[in-house]
Coordinates of C-alpha atoms in Angstrom, one line a residue:
Chain A
M90 CA 78.8 -1.0 32.8
S91 CA 80.6 -4.3 33.6
G92 CA 79.1 -5.6 36.6
A93 CA 75.4 -4.4 35.6
S94 CA 72.7 -6.4 37.5
P95 CA 69.5 -7.9 35.2
V96 CA 67.3 -5.6 37.0
S97 CA 69.6 -2.3 35.7
R98 CA 70.0 -3.8 32.4
W99 CA 66.2 -3.7 32.0
R100 CA 65.7 -0.1 33.4
G101 CA 66.3 1.6 30.3
P102 CA 64.0 -0.5 27.6
A103 CA 61.4 -0.2 30.5
R104 CA 61.4 3.5 30.9
L105 CA 61.3 3.5 26.7
V106 CA 58.5 1.2 26.6
A107 CA 56.9 3.2 29.2
K108 CA 57.1 6.3 27.5
R109 CA 56.0 4.9 24.2
T110 CA 53.0 3.2 25.8
G111 CA 52.0 7.0 27.3
L112 CA 52.7 8.7 24.2
A113 CA 50.3 5.7 22.4
L114 CA 47.4 6.6 24.9
V115 CA 47.8 10.4 24.4
T116 CA 47.9 10.0 20.6
L117 CA 44.4 7.8 20.9
V118 CA 42.9 10.5 23.3
L119 CA 43.6 12.7 20.4
V120 CA 42.7 10.6 17.4
S121 CA 39.3 10.4 19.4
A122 CA 38.8 14.1 20.0
V123 CA 39.5 14.3 15.8
I124 CA 36.9 11.5 15.2
F125 CA 34.2 13.1 17.4
T126 CA 34.5 16.4 16.3
I127 CA 34.3 15.4 12.7
S128 CA 31.5 13.0 13.0
G129 CA 29.8 15.9 15.3
L130 CA 29.6 18.3 12.4
L131 CA 27.1 17.6 10.5
P132 CA 24.4 19.7 10.3
G133 CA 21.4 17.4 11.0
D134 CA 22.0 15.3 14.1
A135 CA 20.9 11.8 15.4
A136 CA 17.7 12.9 16.6
Q137 CA 16.9 14.6 13.2
E138 CA 17.8 10.7 11.7
V139 CA 15.7 8.9 14.2
L140 CA 12.6 11.0 13.8
G141 CA 12.9 11.7 9.9
Q142 CA 11.7 15.3 7.9
G143 CA 7.9 14.8 9.4
A144 CA 8.5 15.3 13.3
T145 CA 7.4 18.4 14.7
P146 CA 9.9 20.9 16.4
E147 CA 8.5 19.8 20.2
Q148 CA 9.0 16.0 19.4
F149 CA 12.6 16.8 18.2
A150 CA 13.3 19.0 21.2
A151 CA 12.1 16.3 23.3
L152 CA 14.2 13.4 21.7
R153 CA 17.3 15.9 21.6
H154 CA 16.7 16.2 25.2
E155 CA 16.2 12.7 25.7
M156 CA 19.4 11.6 24.0
G157 CA 21.4 14.0 25.7
L158 CA 21.8 16.2 22.4
D159 CA 21.1 19.6 23.8
R160 CA 24.2 19.5 26.1
P161 CA 27.7 21.2 25.4
A162 CA 29.6 19.1 22.9
V163 CA 32.6 18.9 25.5
V164 CA 30.4 17.5 28.1
R165 CA 29.1 14.8 25.3
Y166 CA 32.6 14.3 24.1
F167 CA 34.0 13.3 27.8
E168 CA 30.7 11.1 28.6
W169 CA 31.7 8.9 25.1
L170 CA 35.1 8.8 25.9
R171 CA 34.2 7.7 29.4
G172 CA 31.8 5.0 27.7
I173 CA 34.5 3.9 25.3
A174 CA 37.2 3.3 28.1
I175 CA 34.9 1.4 30.2
G176 CA 33.2 -0.8 27.1
D177 CA 30.4 1.0 26.6
P178 CA 30.3 3.2 23.3
G179 CA 26.6 3.6 23.4
Q180 CA 23.3 2.7 21.8
S181 CA 23.3 2.0 18.0
L182 CA 20.6 4.2 16.2
V183 CA 19.7 1.8 13.6
A184 CA 19.9 -1.5 15.5
N185 CA 18.1 -0.2 18.9
K186 CA 20.9 -2.2 20.6
P187 CA 24.1 -1.5 22.6
V188 CA 27.1 -0.7 20.1
A189 CA 29.4 -3.1 22.5
D190 CA 27.0 -5.9 21.6
I191 CA 27.1 -5.5 17.8
I192 CA 31.0 -5.0 18.1
S193 CA 31.6 -7.9 20.1
E194 CA 29.4 -10.2 17.3
R195 CA 31.8 -9.0 14.6
L196 CA 35.0 -8.7 16.2
P197 CA 35.9 -12.6 16.5
N198 CA 35.2 -12.9 12.7
T199 CA 37.7 -10.3 12.2
L200 CA 40.3 -11.5 14.1
I201 CA 40.1 -14.9 12.5
L202 CA 40.4 -13.7 9.0
A203 CA 43.2 -11.4 10.2
G204 CA 44.9 -14.3 12.0
L205 CA 44.8 -16.7 9.0
T206 CA 45.7 -14.0 6.4
T207 CA 48.6 -13.3 8.8
L208 CA 49.5 -17.4 8.9
F209 CA 49.4 -17.7 5.4
S210 CA 51.1 -14.3 3.9
V211 CA 53.8 -13.6 6.7
P212 CA 56.1 -16.8 5.6
I213 CA 55.3 -16.0 1.7
A214 CA 56.5 -12.7 2.5
F215 CA 59.7 -13.9 4.2
L216 CA 60.3 -15.8 1.4
V217 CA 59.8 -13.2 -1.5
G218 CA 61.4 -10.5 0.9
I219 CA 64.9 -12.8 1.4
A220 CA 64.8 -14.5 -2.3
S221 CA 64.9 -11.1 -3.9
A222 CA 67.6 -9.7 -1.1
V223 CA 70.1 -12.4 -1.7
T224 CA 69.7 -11.8 -5.6
R225 CA 69.7 -8.3 -5.3
G226 CA 70.0 -7.0 -8.8
Q227 CA 69.5 -10.2 -10.8
A228 CA 66.9 -11.7 -12.7
T229 CA 65.0 -13.3 -9.8
D230 CA 65.0 -9.9 -7.9
R231 CA 63.9 -7.7 -10.9
A232 CA 61.4 -10.6 -11.8
L233 CA 60.0 -10.2 -7.9
N234 CA 60.3 -6.8 -7.7
I235 CA 58.0 -6.1 -10.9
M236 CA 55.6 -8.8 -9.5
T237 CA 55.2 -7.2 -6.2
L238 CA 55.2 -3.6 -7.7
A239 CA 52.1 -4.6 -9.6
M240 CA 50.5 -6.6 -6.8
V241 CA 50.5 -3.8 -4.3
A242 CA 48.8 -1.5 -6.9
L243 CA 45.9 -3.6 -7.8
P244 CA 42.7 -3.0 -6.5
E245 CA 41.6 -5.9 -4.2
F246 CA 37.8 -5.8 -6.3
L247 CA 39.9 -6.8 -9.5
V248 CA 41.7 -9.6 -7.2
A249 CA 38.4 -10.5 -5.9
T250 CA 36.4 -10.8 -9.1
I251 CA 39.2 -12.8 -11.0
A252 CA 39.3 -15.3 -8.0
V253 CA 35.5 -15.9 -8.1
L254 CA 35.6 -16.3 -11.6
V255 CA 38.8 -18.9 -11.6
F256 CA 37.8 -20.8 -8.6
S257 CA 33.7 -20.6 -8.2
V258 CA 32.6 -20.1 -11.5
K259 CA 35.3 -21.7 -14.3
L260 CA 36.6 -25.0 -11.3
L261 CA 33.7 -24.8 -9.1
W262 CA 36.0 -25.3 -5.9
L263 CA 35.1 -22.7 -3.7
P264 CA 32.1 -21.2 -2.6
S265 CA 32.0 -17.3 -3.8
I266 CA 30.6 -16.0 -0.5
T267 CA 32.0 -16.6 2.8
I268 CA 29.4 -18.6 4.8
V269 CA 31.4 -20.6 7.8
P270 CA 28.6 -23.4 8.9
Q271 CA 27.9 -23.9 12.3
D272 CA 30.5 -26.4 14.0
P273 CA 32.6 -26.6 10.5
T274 CA 34.8 -29.6 9.7
L275 CA 38.3 -28.4 9.2
G276 CA 37.8 -29.0 5.7
E277 CA 34.8 -26.8 5.4
F278 CA 36.4 -23.9 7.5
L279 CA 39.4 -24.1 5.0
R280 CA 37.1 -24.0 2.0
A281 CA 35.3 -21.2 3.2
Y282 CA 38.3 -18.8 4.1
A283 CA 40.3 -19.6 1.1
M284 CA 39.2 -17.1 -1.0
P285 CA 39.1 -14.0 1.0
V286 CA 42.1 -14.9 2.7
M287 CA 44.1 -15.2 -0.6
V288 CA 42.7 -11.8 -1.5
L289 CA 43.8 -10.1 1.0
G290 CA 47.0 -12.0 1.1
V291 CA 48.0 -10.6 -2.4
G292 CA 48.3 -7.2 -0.7
V293 CA 49.6 -7.7 2.3
I294 CA 52.8 -10.3 1.0
A295 CA 53.6 -8.0 -1.9
Q296 CA 54.0 -5.2 0.5
L297 CA 56.0 -6.9 3.5
G298 CA 57.9 -8.9 1.0
R299 CA 59.3 -5.6 -0.5
M300 CA 59.6 -3.9 2.9
I301 CA 61.5 -7.2 4.3
R302 CA 63.6 -6.9 0.9
A303 CA 64.5 -3.3 1.8
A304 CA 65.4 -4.4 5.6
I305 CA 67.8 -7.2 4.9
I306 CA 69.3 -5.2 1.9
A307 CA 70.2 -2.5 4.2
E308 CA 71.8 -5.0 6.5
L309 CA 73.6 -6.7 3.7
D310 CA 75.9 -3.5 3.3
R311 CA 77.3 -3.5 6.6
P312 CA 80.7 -4.2 7.6
Y313 CA 79.8 -7.0 10.0
V314 CA 78.1 -8.9 6.8
E315 CA 81.4 -8.5 4.6
M316 CA 83.5 -9.7 7.9
A317 CA 81.2 -12.8 8.5
R318 CA 81.3 -13.6 4.5
L319 CA 85.3 -13.2 4.6
K320 CA 85.0 -15.9 7.7
G321 CA 83.5 -18.2 5.3
V322 CA 79.8 -18.1 7.1
S323 CA 77.5 -20.0 4.9
P324 CA 74.9 -17.9 2.9
R325 CA 71.7 -19.3 4.7
R326 CA 73.6 -18.9 8.0
L327 CA 74.6 -15.2 7.3
I328 CA 70.7 -14.7 6.4
F329 CA 69.2 -16.2 9.4
R330 CA 71.8 -16.1 12.3
H331 CA 73.5 -12.8 11.2
V332 CA 71.5 -10.5 9.2
L333 CA 67.7 -11.1 10.4
P334 CA 68.2 -10.6 14.1
N335 CA 69.3 -7.6 13.3
A336 CA 66.7 -6.5 10.9
V337 CA 64.1 -7.2 13.4
G338 CA 63.3 -3.6 13.9
P339 CA 62.3 -2.3 10.7
I340 CA 60.6 -6.0 9.9
V341 CA 58.8 -5.9 12.6
N342 CA 57.7 -2.5 12.2
S343 CA 56.4 -3.2 8.7
M344 CA 54.5 -6.2 9.9
A345 CA 52.7 -4.2 12.3
L346 CA 51.6 -1.7 9.5
S347 CA 50.4 -4.8 7.1
L348 CA 48.4 -6.4 10.0
S349 CA 46.7 -2.9 10.8
Y350 CA 45.9 -3.2 6.9
L351 CA 44.4 -6.6 7.6
F352 CA 42.3 -4.9 10.4
G353 CA 40.5 -1.5 8.6
G354 CA 41.6 -2.7 4.8
A355 CA 39.5 -5.6 4.6
I356 CA 36.7 -3.2 3.9
I357 CA 36.2 -4.3 0.2
V358 CA 37.4 -7.9 0.9
E359 CA 34.2 -8.3 3.5
T360 CA 31.9 -6.6 1.3
I361 CA 32.5 -8.9 -2.0
F362 CA 32.5 -12.6 -0.1
S363 CA 29.8 -10.7 2.1
Y364 CA 31.8 -11.7 5.2
P365 CA 30.1 -10.2 8.6
G366 CA 33.6 -8.2 9.9
L367 CA 33.9 -5.1 11.5
A368 CA 34.9 -3.3 8.3
S369 CA 31.8 -4.2 6.5
L370 CA 30.0 -3.2 9.8
M371 CA 31.7 0.4 9.6
V372 CA 30.4 0.7 6.0
N373 CA 27.1 -0.1 7.2
A374 CA 27.3 2.5 9.8
V375 CA 28.3 5.1 7.1
T376 CA 25.4 4.2 4.7
S377 CA 23.0 4.5 7.6
R378 CA 24.7 7.2 9.2
D379 CA 24.7 5.7 12.7
M380 CA 27.0 7.9 14.5
P381 CA 27.5 5.8 17.4
L382 CA 28.5 2.8 15.9
L383 CA 30.8 4.7 13.2
Q384 CA 32.7 6.3 16.2
A385 CA 33.3 3.4 18.1
C386 CA 34.2 1.2 14.8
A387 CA 36.4 4.0 13.8
M388 CA 38.0 3.8 17.5
V389 CA 38.4 0.0 17.3
F390 CA 40.7 0.5 14.3
C391 CA 42.8 3.4 15.6
A392 CA 43.4 1.6 18.9
T393 CA 44.2 -1.3 17.1
Y394 CA 46.3 0.6 14.7
L395 CA 48.2 2.2 18.0
L396 CA 48.3 -1.2 19.8
L397 CA 50.1 -2.7 16.7
V398 CA 52.9 -0.4 16.4
L399 CA 53.4 -0.1 20.2
I400 CA 53.9 -4.0 20.1
A401 CA 56.3 -3.5 17.1
D402 CA 58.2 -0.4 18.9
T403 CA 58.6 -2.7 21.9
V404 CA 59.8 -5.5 19.9
A405 CA 62.4 -3.7 18.2
I406 CA 63.5 -2.0 21.6
L407 CA 64.2 -5.4 23.3
A408 CA 65.8 -7.0 20.2
N409 CA 68.0 -3.9 19.4
P410 CA 71.0 -3.8 22.0
R411 CA 71.7 -0.4 21.2
L412 CA 68.3 0.7 21.7
R413 CA 68.5 -1.0 24.9
Q414 CA 71.0 1.3 26.3
G415 CA 68.3 3.7 26.3
Chain B
M256 CA 64.1 20.2 -18.0
S257 CA 63.6 20.7 -21.4
V258 CA 61.4 18.4 -23.7
A259 CA 64.7 16.8 -25.3
G260 CA 66.1 16.0 -22.0
I261 CA 62.6 14.1 -21.1
I262 CA 62.4 12.2 -23.9
R263 CA 66.0 11.1 -23.5
G264 CA 65.3 10.4 -19.9
A265 CA 62.2 8.2 -21.1
R266 CA 64.6 6.3 -23.6
R267 CA 67.2 5.7 -20.8
L268 CA 64.2 3.8 -18.9
P269 CA 64.3 -0.1 -18.4
L270 CA 61.4 -1.5 -19.8
S271 CA 59.6 -2.0 -16.9
G272 CA 59.6 1.7 -17.1
K273 CA 58.4 2.3 -20.8
I274 CA 55.3 0.1 -20.1
G275 CA 54.4 2.0 -17.1
L276 CA 54.9 5.6 -18.9
A277 CA 53.3 4.1 -22.1
L278 CA 49.8 3.3 -19.5
V279 CA 50.3 6.7 -18.0
I280 CA 50.3 8.3 -21.1
F281 CA 47.5 6.4 -22.6
W282 CA 45.2 7.2 -19.6
I283 CA 46.0 10.6 -19.7
I284 CA 44.7 10.8 -23.2
V285 CA 41.9 8.8 -22.6
A286 CA 41.0 11.1 -19.7
V287 CA 41.3 14.1 -22.0
I288 CA 39.5 12.9 -25.2
G289 CA 37.6 9.6 -24.0
P290 CA 34.3 11.3 -24.0
F291 CA 34.7 12.7 -27.6
I292 CA 35.9 9.2 -29.2
A293 CA 33.1 7.4 -27.2
P294 CA 30.9 5.4 -29.7
Y295 CA 27.7 5.9 -28.0
P296 CA 26.7 8.4 -25.3
P297 CA 27.2 6.7 -22.0
G298 CA 23.7 6.5 -20.7
S299 CA 22.0 5.1 -24.0
F300 CA 20.9 1.7 -23.8
A301 CA 22.6 0.7 -27.2
N302 CA 22.5 -3.1 -27.0
E303 CA 19.3 -5.1 -26.6
E304 CA 21.5 -7.8 -24.8
V305 CA 22.6 -7.4 -21.1
F306 CA 26.0 -8.6 -20.5
A307 CA 26.9 -9.3 -23.7
G308 CA 30.3 -10.6 -24.7
S309 CA 32.8 -8.4 -27.0
S310 CA 31.8 -7.9 -30.5
R311 CA 32.8 -5.7 -33.4
Q312 CA 30.0 -3.3 -32.8
F313 CA 30.4 -3.1 -28.5
W314 CA 34.3 -3.6 -28.1
L315 CA 33.9 -4.6 -24.5
G316 CA 30.2 -5.8 -24.8
S317 CA 27.2 -4.4 -22.6
D318 CA 26.5 -3.7 -18.9
F319 CA 23.5 -4.7 -16.9
L320 CA 21.0 -2.6 -18.5
G321 CA 22.6 -2.9 -22.3
R322 CA 24.8 0.1 -22.0
D323 CA 28.0 0.5 -24.0
V324 CA 30.8 -1.1 -21.7
L325 CA 33.5 0.9 -23.6
S326 CA 31.7 4.1 -23.9
R327 CA 31.1 4.2 -20.1
L328 CA 34.7 3.5 -19.6
L329 CA 36.0 6.3 -21.7
S330 CA 33.8 8.5 -19.6
G331 CA 34.3 6.8 -16.2
A332 CA 38.2 7.2 -16.7
R333 CA 37.9 11.4 -17.1
F334 CA 36.5 11.0 -13.4
T335 CA 38.9 8.6 -11.9
V336 CA 41.9 10.4 -13.6
G337 CA 40.9 13.7 -13.5
L338 CA 39.5 13.5 -9.7
S339 CA 42.3 12.0 -8.4
V340 CA 44.7 14.3 -10.2
V341 CA 42.9 17.1 -8.5
A342 CA 42.8 15.5 -5.1
V343 CA 46.7 14.7 -5.2
A344 CA 47.3 18.2 -6.5
I345 CA 45.7 19.7 -3.2
A346 CA 47.0 17.1 -1.1
A347 CA 50.6 17.8 -1.7
S348 CA 50.1 21.5 -1.9
I349 CA 48.7 21.4 1.6
G350 CA 50.8 19.1 3.1
T351 CA 54.1 20.5 1.3
G352 CA 53.1 23.7 2.4
F353 CA 52.8 22.8 5.8
A354 CA 56.0 20.9 5.5
L355 CA 57.7 24.1 4.3
T356 CA 56.1 26.2 6.9
A357 CA 57.8 23.8 9.5
A358 CA 61.2 23.8 8.3
V359 CA 61.7 27.4 8.5
G360 CA 59.2 28.6 10.7
P361 CA 59.9 29.0 14.0
R362 CA 60.2 25.9 16.3
W363 CA 56.8 25.8 18.0
V364 CA 55.0 25.7 14.9
D365 CA 57.0 23.2 13.5
E366 CA 56.0 21.1 16.8
L367 CA 52.2 22.2 16.6
L368 CA 52.1 20.9 12.9
S369 CA 54.0 17.9 13.3
R370 CA 52.0 16.6 16.7
A371 CA 48.7 17.5 14.7
M372 CA 49.6 15.4 11.4
D373 CA 51.0 12.5 13.7
T374 CA 47.4 12.3 15.3
L375 CA 46.0 12.3 12.0
I376 CA 48.4 9.4 10.5
S377 CA 47.3 7.0 13.3
I378 CA 43.6 7.2 11.8
P379 CA 43.7 4.4 9.0
S380 CA 43.4 6.2 5.7
K381 CA 40.3 4.3 4.6
I382 CA 38.6 4.5 8.5
F383 CA 39.4 8.2 8.1
A384 CA 37.9 8.7 4.7
L385 CA 34.6 6.9 5.5
V386 CA 34.3 9.1 8.7
L387 CA 34.5 12.0 6.6
V388 CA 32.3 10.5 3.9
A389 CA 29.7 9.7 7.0
A390 CA 29.8 13.5 8.0
F391 CA 29.8 15.5 4.9
G392 CA 28.3 13.4 2.1
S393 CA 30.2 12.6 -1.2
S394 CA 29.4 15.2 -3.6
L395 CA 32.0 15.3 -6.5
V396 CA 33.4 18.4 -4.6
L397 CA 33.2 17.1 -1.0
L398 CA 34.5 13.8 -2.3
T399 CA 37.8 15.4 -4.0
L400 CA 38.4 17.7 -0.6
I401 CA 37.5 14.7 1.5
I402 CA 40.3 12.1 -0.6
A403 CA 43.1 15.1 -0.6
I404 CA 42.5 15.7 3.0
T405 CA 42.9 12.2 3.8
Y406 CA 46.2 11.9 2.0
V407 CA 47.6 15.5 3.6
P408 CA 49.6 13.8 6.6
G409 CA 51.1 11.1 4.6
N410 CA 52.6 13.8 2.1
F411 CA 53.4 16.1 5.0
R412 CA 55.9 13.4 7.0
I413 CA 57.7 12.7 3.8
A414 CA 58.1 16.5 2.9
R415 CA 58.9 17.6 6.0
S416 CA 61.8 15.0 6.5
L417 CA 63.2 16.2 3.2
A418 CA 62.6 20.2 4.0
V419 CA 64.1 20.1 7.4
G420 CA 67.4 18.4 6.5
L421 CA 67.5 21.0 3.8
A422 CA 66.7 23.7 5.8
R423 CA 69.5 22.8 7.9
L424 CA 72.5 22.9 5.4
D425 CA 75.0 25.8 5.1
Y426 CA 73.9 27.2 2.0
V427 CA 70.1 27.8 3.6
E428 CA 71.9 29.2 6.7
V429 CA 73.6 32.1 4.2
A430 CA 70.6 32.9 2.6
R431 CA 69.1 33.3 6.1
A432 CA 72.0 35.6 7.1
R433 CA 71.5 37.5 4.0
G434 CA 68.4 38.3 5.3
E435 CA 66.1 36.5 3.3
G436 CA 62.4 36.3 4.1
R437 CA 61.0 32.9 5.3
L438 CA 58.8 33.1 2.0
H439 CA 62.1 33.2 0.2
L440 CA 63.9 30.2 2.0
A441 CA 61.4 28.1 1.5
L442 CA 60.3 28.7 -2.1
V443 CA 63.5 29.7 -3.6
E444 CA 66.0 27.8 -1.6
V445 CA 64.3 24.9 0.1
L446 CA 61.5 23.6 -2.3
P447 CA 63.3 23.3 -5.7
N448 CA 66.0 21.0 -4.2
M449 CA 63.1 18.5 -2.9
I450 CA 61.2 18.5 -6.1
K451 CA 62.6 15.0 -7.3
P452 CA 61.9 12.7 -4.4
L453 CA 58.8 14.9 -3.9
F454 CA 57.2 14.0 -7.0
A455 CA 58.2 10.3 -6.2
D456 CA 55.7 10.6 -3.2
I457 CA 53.3 12.4 -5.0
G458 CA 53.0 9.5 -8.0
L459 CA 52.7 6.9 -4.9
R460 CA 49.8 9.0 -3.7
F461 CA 48.1 9.3 -6.5
V462 CA 48.1 5.5 -6.4
F463 CA 46.5 5.2 -3.1
I464 CA 44.1 8.3 -4.2
V465 CA 42.9 6.2 -7.4
L466 CA 42.5 3.1 -5.3
L467 CA 40.6 4.7 -2.3
L468 CA 38.5 6.5 -5.0
S469 CA 37.5 3.5 -6.8
G470 CA 37.0 1.4 -3.3
L471 CA 35.0 4.4 -2.0
S472 CA 33.0 4.4 -5.3
F473 CA 32.7 0.6 -5.2
L474 CA 31.0 0.5 -2.1
G475 CA 28.6 3.1 -3.2
L476 CA 30.2 5.8 -0.9
G477 CA 32.0 7.9 -3.7
L478 CA 30.7 9.3 -6.9
Q479 CA 26.9 9.3 -6.7
P480 CA 24.9 8.4 -9.9
P481 CA 24.4 9.8 -12.9
D482 CA 28.2 10.5 -12.5
A483 CA 30.5 7.4 -12.7
D484 CA 34.0 6.4 -12.3
L485 CA 35.8 3.3 -12.8
G486 CA 35.1 1.7 -9.5
S487 CA 31.2 2.9 -10.0
L488 CA 31.2 0.8 -13.1
V489 CA 32.5 -2.5 -11.5
R490 CA 29.9 -1.9 -8.8
E491 CA 26.9 -1.4 -11.2
N492 CA 27.9 -5.0 -12.9
T493 CA 28.7 -6.9 -9.8
S494 CA 25.6 -9.2 -10.7
G495 CA 27.4 -10.1 -14.1
L496 CA 30.2 -11.8 -12.0
A497 CA 28.8 -15.2 -11.6
E498 CA 28.8 -15.1 -15.6
G499 CA 32.5 -13.6 -16.0
A500 CA 30.9 -10.3 -17.7
L501 CA 33.2 -8.6 -19.5
A502 CA 31.3 -5.6 -17.9
I503 CA 32.9 -6.2 -14.6
I504 CA 36.0 -7.3 -15.3
A505 CA 37.1 -4.3 -18.1
P506 CA 36.7 -1.5 -15.7
A507 CA 38.8 -2.9 -13.1
V508 CA 41.5 -4.1 -15.1
A509 CA 41.1 -0.4 -16.4
I510 CA 42.1 0.5 -12.7
A511 CA 45.0 -1.8 -12.4
S512 CA 46.5 -0.7 -15.7
L513 CA 46.4 2.7 -14.2
T514 CA 47.6 2.2 -10.9
V515 CA 50.6 -0.8 -12.0
G516 CA 51.6 1.8 -14.7
V517 CA 52.0 4.6 -12.5
N518 CA 53.9 2.4 -9.9
L519 CA 56.0 1.1 -12.5
L520 CA 57.0 4.2 -14.0
I521 CA 58.1 5.6 -10.4
D522 CA 60.0 2.6 -9.6
A523 CA 62.1 2.8 -13.1
A524 CA 62.8 6.3 -12.7
T525 CA 63.6 6.4 -8.9
Q526 CA 66.1 3.5 -9.2
G527 CA 67.6 5.3 -12.5
K528 CA 68.8 8.1 -10.2
A529 CA 70.1 5.9 -7.2
H530 CA 72.7 4.2 -9.7

């Protein structure tokens, strides 16, 4: 329509984004049911964990009643879901503190680590992706391909082990565990985070770089690129002004996947560097079978994943004129 | 495909693919005969020195208790490779079975399966595996099942898109009109034509599974002692990190050579077909 007003031009995308948001919420509720069901399936229950083997049946029944475990699972599920929704996912069985307190202590650490790794690895991933896309099939591209293929498949503990050996054991440059002092100077801050960021970065750079390469190459094969080339557009302008804006959708999508990896996938890295983040908190919850804490952590990770995918979808819808017609 | 055909295909692989193939074959052989060629029993305290370096007697040195690293690695590889192969076979059978059911079955079955799998795929795989381990524990059988279940949704997604695409083609319609049953459509008409891309997906998933299993074992949530896979070996010897002990580097490098090898092989094999 030629005379579309600004409002009607955005109505299509707005409806599409609203639909995606609704779908994400439904998925989140389904995910919560899956997590609650699985973690409630175990033969023993929380009261047994607290009391241990020696408790009498009466004590056991009393505690079960006190903890509300004698009520039907469906009732407990909805109460738990309501708790999650209002930010109170219950009491940790092991630490005897509200789960919300424990998580809010750890969450900033995870966000800092994920944020720094993003700042470090996304630009490099773009460099790798663009460099190999424009040299497609040539030596540079093939070398980068082999490199990123290998990097994707490396176990994090190997990368971390090598980093510790090189930077803290041999060169004595960096500490082998991540302790951030109170009120750190910028130097102290960067020194503390350098190794976990590097180790996490290896996987992200490789994965994201490969996906950026694929997204750019898919665009390079389109007629408009040929047209721009024939017009004499410089290669740099071709990539940055013509190709990248069109590849935003898939690139943002792969960024969402990589970032969600940073959130939950940091498990190994947090453990190796004794970094107090959410992922190592969840591992502790598994070891001590602290189910309320475990369920809450799992929900945080799933919600983050769905949120990132939703943001990526929204950006893709807004950036793509064809989808905007919605 | 005949044996000669496979050899011809392997010859045509680029160098990276040949290296990948060599690594894969090497690890298959180690997984099969490893325990029989180990110089010492994996549990025996063969060396008085802990975290010893490489020597003629102990090629990969000794671990934190003075056990022979090479022997432990040779028996650990069997768990890593064997458990991962079984897990990926289970994951692919369930995932692809569901995918074929969705492709040739009634529409509501497809809807139901796709919704369920979409939900499961929104749970990051490591997180899903952790929840399952917390609920069920990690005995050898359960661990295999947990890791398999974790990767069903991913395989389903790929296999479903392949199978649905094929099921719409004319030749399948013809077979349907001929009066062939759904089982015949799924197994005889659709499955054989999606085998090659499916194998690429299974290979990638094998890599993920090896990494997940080693990661769980490294965290102490995977294989439980006295059994030890390559990830457990890394975990056991973390105290040797500060001295750069071979006992921690060797099993980590072993895992990497397996996963990188599979990755290189798949990449080379699928690229060869694209050209």
